[in-house]
Coordinates of C-alpha atoms in Angstrom, one line a residue:
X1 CA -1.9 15.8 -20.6
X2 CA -5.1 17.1 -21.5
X3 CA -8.1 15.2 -19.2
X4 CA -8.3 13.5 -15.9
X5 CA -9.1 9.5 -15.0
X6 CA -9.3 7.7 -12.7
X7 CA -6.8 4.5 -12.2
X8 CA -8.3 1.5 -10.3
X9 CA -6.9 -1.5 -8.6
X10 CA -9.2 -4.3 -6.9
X11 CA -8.5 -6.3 -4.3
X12 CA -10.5 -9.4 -3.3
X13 CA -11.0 -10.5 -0.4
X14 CA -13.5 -12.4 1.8
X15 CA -15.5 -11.0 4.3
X16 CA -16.7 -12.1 8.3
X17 CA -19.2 -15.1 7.0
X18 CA -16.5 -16.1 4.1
X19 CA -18.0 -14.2 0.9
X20 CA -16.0 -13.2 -1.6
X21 CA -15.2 -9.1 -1.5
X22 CA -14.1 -7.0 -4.6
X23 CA -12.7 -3.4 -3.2
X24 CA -11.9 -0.9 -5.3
X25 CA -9.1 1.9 -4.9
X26 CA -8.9 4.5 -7.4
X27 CA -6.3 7.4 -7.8
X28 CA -6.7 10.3 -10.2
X29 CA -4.2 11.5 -12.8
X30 CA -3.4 13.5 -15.8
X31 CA -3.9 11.6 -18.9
X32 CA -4.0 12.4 -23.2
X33 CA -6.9 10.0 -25.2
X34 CA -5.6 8.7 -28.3
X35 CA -7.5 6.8 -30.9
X36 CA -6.8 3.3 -31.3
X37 CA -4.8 3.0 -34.7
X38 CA -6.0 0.4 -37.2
X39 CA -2.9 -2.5 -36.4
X40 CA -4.2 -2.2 -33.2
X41 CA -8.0 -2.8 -33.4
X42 CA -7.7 -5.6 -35.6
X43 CA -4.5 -7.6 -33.6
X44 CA -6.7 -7.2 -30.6
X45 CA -10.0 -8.5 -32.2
X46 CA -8.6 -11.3 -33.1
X47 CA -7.9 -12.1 -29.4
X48 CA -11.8 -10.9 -28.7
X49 CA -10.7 -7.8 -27.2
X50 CA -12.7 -5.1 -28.7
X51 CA -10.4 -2.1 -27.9
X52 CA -12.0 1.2 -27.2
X53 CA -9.2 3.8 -25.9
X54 CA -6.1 4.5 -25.3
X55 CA -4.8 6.7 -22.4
X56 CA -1.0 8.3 -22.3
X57 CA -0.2 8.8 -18.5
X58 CA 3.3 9.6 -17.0
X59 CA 5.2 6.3 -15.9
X60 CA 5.0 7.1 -12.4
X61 CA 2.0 7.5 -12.2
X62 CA 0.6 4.0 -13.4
X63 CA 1.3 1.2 -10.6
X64 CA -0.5 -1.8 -12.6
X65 CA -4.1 -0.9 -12.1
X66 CA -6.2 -2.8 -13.9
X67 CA -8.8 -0.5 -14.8
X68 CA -9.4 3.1 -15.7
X69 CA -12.4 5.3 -15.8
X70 CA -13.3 8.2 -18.3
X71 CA -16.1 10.7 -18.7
X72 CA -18.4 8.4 -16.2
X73 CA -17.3 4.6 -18.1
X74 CA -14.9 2.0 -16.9
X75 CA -12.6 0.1 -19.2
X76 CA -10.4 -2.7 -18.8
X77 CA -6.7 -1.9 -19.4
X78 CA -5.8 -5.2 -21.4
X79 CA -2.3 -4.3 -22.5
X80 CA 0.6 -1.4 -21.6
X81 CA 3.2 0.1 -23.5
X82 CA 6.4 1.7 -21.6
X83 CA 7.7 4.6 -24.2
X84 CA 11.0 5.7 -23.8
X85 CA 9.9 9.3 -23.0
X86 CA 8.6 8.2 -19.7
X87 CA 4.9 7.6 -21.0
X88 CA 3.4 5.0 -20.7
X89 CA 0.1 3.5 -23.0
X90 CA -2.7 2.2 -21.6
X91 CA -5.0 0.3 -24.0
X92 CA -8.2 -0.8 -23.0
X93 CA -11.6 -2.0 -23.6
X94 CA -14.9 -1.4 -22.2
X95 CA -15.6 -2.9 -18.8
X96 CA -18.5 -6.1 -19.2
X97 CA -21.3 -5.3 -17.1
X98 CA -21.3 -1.3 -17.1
X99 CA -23.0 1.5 -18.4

């Protein structure tokens, strides 16, 4: 594992005067980028995903987040693969409505 992320799971909730909350909790762990292979890119476009990376982290690590952050950008994690060498993949795209 070669680089750091961060995983993060929201939770919504409401708050005193009934608004609807979104928090945030974010855990960091040891992760390899991969490059999204070419099967990949194009079964997901077809969906309208636009895939952008994909992150090996250690099973145990991963507790259904449903997003990651790299090098200061968010992504949505939009599918996960459970190897059999206790990594798991995390595919993802880039999150709508950040920089």
């Amino acid at each position: 594992m070669d680089t750091v992320i961060n995983l993060i799971a929201e939770t919504i909730g409401t708050d005193d005067i009934g608004n609807q909350t979104v928090t945030e909790t974010s855990k960091q762990v040891f992760a390899t980028a991969k490059p999204i292979n070419q099967n990949e890119f194009f079964s997901a476009r077809t969906t309208g995903i636009n895939p952008a990376v994909k992150m090996l982290v250690f099973f145990g690590d991963y507790a259904g987040e449903e997003l990651l952050e790299w090098n200061g950008q968010k992504y949505n994690i939009y599918r996960t693969y459970l190897r059999e060498d206790d990594i798991i993949e995390l595919y993802a795209e880039r999150h709508i409505g950040q920089q």
